[in-house]
Short mmCIF file of C-alpha atoms in Angstrom, two decimals:
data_model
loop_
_atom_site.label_atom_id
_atom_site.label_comp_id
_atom_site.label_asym_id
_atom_site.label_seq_id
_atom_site.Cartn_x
_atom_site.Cartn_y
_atom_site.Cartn_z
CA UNK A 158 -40.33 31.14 -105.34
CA UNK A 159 -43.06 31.63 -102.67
CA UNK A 160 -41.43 29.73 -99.87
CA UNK A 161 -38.14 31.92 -100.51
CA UNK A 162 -40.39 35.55 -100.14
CA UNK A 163 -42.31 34.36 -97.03
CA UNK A 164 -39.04 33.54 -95.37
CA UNK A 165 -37.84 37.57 -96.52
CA UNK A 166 -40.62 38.94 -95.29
CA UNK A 167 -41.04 37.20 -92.00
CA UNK A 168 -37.33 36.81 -91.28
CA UNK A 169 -35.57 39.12 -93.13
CA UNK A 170 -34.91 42.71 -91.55
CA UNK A 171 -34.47 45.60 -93.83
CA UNK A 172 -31.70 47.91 -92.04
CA UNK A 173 -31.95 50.80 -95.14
CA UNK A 174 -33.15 51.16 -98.22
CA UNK A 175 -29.82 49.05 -99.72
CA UNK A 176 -29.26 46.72 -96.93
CA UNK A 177 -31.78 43.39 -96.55
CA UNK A 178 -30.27 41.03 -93.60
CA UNK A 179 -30.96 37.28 -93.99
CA UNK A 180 -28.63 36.12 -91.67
CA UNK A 181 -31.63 34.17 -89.86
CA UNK A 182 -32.01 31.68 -92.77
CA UNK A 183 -29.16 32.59 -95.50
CA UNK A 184 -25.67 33.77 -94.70
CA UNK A 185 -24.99 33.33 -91.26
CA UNK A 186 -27.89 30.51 -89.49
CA UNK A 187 -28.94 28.27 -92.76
CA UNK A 188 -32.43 26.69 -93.01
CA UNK A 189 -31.71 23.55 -94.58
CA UNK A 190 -34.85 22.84 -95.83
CA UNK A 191 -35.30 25.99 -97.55
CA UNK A 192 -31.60 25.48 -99.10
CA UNK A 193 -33.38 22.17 -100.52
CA UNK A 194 -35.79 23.91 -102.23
CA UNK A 195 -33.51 26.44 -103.35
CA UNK A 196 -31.14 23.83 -104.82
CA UNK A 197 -34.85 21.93 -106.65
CA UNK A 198 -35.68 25.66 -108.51
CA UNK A 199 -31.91 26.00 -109.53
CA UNK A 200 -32.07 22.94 -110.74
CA UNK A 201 -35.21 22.68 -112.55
CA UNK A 202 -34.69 26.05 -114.23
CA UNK A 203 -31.14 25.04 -115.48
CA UNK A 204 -31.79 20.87 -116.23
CA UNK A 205 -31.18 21.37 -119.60
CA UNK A 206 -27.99 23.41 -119.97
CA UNK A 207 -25.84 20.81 -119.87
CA UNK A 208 -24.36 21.91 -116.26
CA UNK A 209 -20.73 20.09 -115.72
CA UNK A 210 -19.76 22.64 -112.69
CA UNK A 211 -21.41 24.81 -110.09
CA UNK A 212 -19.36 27.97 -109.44
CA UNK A 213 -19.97 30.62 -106.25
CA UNK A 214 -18.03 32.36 -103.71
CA UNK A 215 -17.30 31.94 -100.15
CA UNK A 216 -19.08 32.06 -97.86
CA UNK A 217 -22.95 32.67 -98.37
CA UNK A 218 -23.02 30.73 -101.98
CA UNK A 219 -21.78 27.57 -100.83
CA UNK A 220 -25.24 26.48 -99.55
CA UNK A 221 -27.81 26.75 -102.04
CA UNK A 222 -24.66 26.06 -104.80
CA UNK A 223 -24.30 22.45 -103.38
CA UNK A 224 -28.00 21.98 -102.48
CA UNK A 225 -28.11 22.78 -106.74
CA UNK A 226 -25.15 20.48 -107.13
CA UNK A 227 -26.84 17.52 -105.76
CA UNK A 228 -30.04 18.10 -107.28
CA UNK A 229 -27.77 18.34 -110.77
CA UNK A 230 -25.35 15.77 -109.84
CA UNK A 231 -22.12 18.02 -110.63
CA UNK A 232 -19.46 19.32 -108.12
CA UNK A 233 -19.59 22.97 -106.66
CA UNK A 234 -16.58 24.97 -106.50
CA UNK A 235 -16.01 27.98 -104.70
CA UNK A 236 -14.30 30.97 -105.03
CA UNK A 237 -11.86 31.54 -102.25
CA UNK A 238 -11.51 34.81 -100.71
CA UNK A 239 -8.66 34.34 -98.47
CA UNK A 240 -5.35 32.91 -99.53
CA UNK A 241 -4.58 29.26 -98.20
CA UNK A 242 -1.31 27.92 -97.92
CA UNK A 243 -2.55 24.75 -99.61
CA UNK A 244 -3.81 27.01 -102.25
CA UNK A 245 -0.94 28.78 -103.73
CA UNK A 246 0.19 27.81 -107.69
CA UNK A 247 -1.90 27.74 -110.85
CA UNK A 248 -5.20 29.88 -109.85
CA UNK A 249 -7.66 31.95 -111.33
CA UNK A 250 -7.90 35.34 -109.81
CA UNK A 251 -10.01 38.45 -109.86
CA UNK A 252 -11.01 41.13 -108.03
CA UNK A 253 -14.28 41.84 -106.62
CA UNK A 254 -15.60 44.65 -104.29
CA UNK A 255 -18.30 44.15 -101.45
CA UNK A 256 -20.41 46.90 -100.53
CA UNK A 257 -21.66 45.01 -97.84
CA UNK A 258 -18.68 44.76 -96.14
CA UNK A 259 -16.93 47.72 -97.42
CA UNK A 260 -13.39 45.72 -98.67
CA UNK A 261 -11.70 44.44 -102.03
CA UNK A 262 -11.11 41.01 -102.31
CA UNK A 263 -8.98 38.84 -104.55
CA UNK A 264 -11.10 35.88 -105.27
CA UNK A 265 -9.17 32.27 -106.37
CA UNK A 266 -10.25 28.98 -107.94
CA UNK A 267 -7.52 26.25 -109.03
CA UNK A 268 -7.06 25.55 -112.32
CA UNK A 269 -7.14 21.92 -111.35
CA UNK A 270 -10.60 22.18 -110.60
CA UNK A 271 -11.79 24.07 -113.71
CA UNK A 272 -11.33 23.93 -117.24
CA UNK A 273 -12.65 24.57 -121.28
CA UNK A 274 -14.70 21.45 -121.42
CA UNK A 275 -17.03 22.97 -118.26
CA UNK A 276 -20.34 24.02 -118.95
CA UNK A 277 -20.61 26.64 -115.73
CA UNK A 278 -23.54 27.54 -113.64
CA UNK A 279 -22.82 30.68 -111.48
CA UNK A 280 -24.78 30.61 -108.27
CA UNK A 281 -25.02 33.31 -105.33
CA UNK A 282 -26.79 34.70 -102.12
CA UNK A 283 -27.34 38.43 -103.66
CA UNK A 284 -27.36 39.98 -106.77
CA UNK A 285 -27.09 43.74 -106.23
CA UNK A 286 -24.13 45.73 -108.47
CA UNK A 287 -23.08 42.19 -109.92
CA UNK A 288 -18.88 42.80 -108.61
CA UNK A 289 -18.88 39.13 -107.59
CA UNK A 290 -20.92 37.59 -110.15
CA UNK A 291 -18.57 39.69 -112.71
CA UNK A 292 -15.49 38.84 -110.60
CA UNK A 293 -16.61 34.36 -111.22
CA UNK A 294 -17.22 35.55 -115.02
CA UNK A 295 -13.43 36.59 -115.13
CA UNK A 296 -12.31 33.79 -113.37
CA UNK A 297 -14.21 30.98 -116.14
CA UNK A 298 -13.57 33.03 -118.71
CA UNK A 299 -10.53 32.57 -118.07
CA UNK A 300 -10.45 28.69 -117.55
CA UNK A 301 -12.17 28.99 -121.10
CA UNK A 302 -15.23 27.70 -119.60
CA UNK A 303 -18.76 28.09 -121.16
CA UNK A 304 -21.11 29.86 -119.14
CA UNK A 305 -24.85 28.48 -118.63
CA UNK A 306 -26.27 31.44 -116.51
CA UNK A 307 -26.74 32.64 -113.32
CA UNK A 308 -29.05 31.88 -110.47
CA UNK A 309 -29.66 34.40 -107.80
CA UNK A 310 -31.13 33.66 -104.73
CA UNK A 311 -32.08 36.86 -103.61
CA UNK A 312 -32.05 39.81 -106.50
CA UNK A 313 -32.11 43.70 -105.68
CA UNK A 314 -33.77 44.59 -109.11
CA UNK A 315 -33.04 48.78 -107.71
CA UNK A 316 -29.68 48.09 -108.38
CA UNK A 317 -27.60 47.95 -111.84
CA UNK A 318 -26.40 44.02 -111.30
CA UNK A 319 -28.91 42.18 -113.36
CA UNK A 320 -28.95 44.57 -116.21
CA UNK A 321 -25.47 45.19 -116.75
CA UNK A 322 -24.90 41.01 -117.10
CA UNK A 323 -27.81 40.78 -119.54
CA UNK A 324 -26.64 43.31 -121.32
CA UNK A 325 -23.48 41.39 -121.61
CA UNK A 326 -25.22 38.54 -123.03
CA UNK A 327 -25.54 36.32 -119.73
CA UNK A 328 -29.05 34.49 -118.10
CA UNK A 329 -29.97 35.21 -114.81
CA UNK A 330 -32.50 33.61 -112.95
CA UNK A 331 -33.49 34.79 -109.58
CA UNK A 332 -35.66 33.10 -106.93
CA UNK A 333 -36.90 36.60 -105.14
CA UNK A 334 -36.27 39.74 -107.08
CA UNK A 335 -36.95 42.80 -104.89
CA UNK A 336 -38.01 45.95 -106.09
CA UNK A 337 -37.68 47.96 -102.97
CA UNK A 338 -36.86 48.26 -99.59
CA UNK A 339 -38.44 51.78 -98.54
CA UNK A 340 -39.84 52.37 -95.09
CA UNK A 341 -38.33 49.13 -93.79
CA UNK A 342 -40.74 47.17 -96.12
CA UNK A 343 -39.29 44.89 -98.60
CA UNK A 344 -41.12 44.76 -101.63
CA UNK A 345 -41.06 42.13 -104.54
CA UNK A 346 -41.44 42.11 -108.49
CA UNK A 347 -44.04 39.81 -109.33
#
């Protein structure tokens, strides 16, 4: 997705060769236009799976999951990080680690709002070591929910995420798969 890469390259700010920061347009100030274009490619890539629920996690997902949603016309659930007091019988629960920020977090979805008859897309800001996109696997697995794929906004391809959930049998479909980010310059496959 062109629009996506320009947007890296002339917002995005490499701070090592692991870290890309896209708080500018992604996870902290969102560009709504770009999350509408974002939401069009997820949903053009996925039309035909037979999508009954969007699934991400808080915080960075919930954009381009509900620009997705609307584009699909299905609802967009997302993984809670932090307990809620409203939130508190019959969940779904796993644990995921962010290297980002360093911490272990047990993620939560109600069971009200998930079951066997879904047909789940997964959808996320970064796919590096996949922890969170294994941590929503756990969580519809264990709704019994079917699993569509996953989209990926932004992919780092060095890392081990993408191949360790294709080995396990799961699509993923990313909009800007980087290769490296070396010298402060990101790079892109394709």
């Amino acid at each position: 997705m062109e629009q996506l890469k320009q947007k890296i390259r002339s917002e995005g700010v490499v701070l090592s060769d692991r870290v890309l920061k896209v708080d500018a347009f992604l996870n902290h100030q969102i560009d709504p236009l770009l999350m509408k274009q974002i939401g069009e490619e997820f949903a053009c890539r996925f039309r035909d799976e037979g999508i009954t629920k969007i699934v991400t996690i808080e915080a960075s997902g919930i954009a381009p999951a509900i620009m997705a949603g609307l584009e699909l016309g299905v609802p967009v659930i997302f993984a809670r990080k932090h307990q809620s007091l409203t939130m508190t019988d019959h969940l779904l629960t796993a644990s995921v680690y962010s290297f980002t920020k360093q911490v272990e977090s047990t993620i939560a979805i109600s069971t009200n709002h998930l079951s066997a008859d879904d047909r789940v897309l997964i959808i996320d800001d970064f796919l590096a070591n996949g922890k969170a996109a294994k941590g929503l696997i756990a969580i519809i697995q264990q709704a019994g929910a079917s699993i569509a794929g996953l989209g990926i906004v932004i992919e780092k391809s060095f890392q081990v995420g993408r191949q360790e959930l294709e080995e396990a049998g799961f699509r993923v479909e990313s909009l800007a798969r980087v290769q490296s980010l070396r010298d402060g310059q990101v790079q892109f496959i394709d």
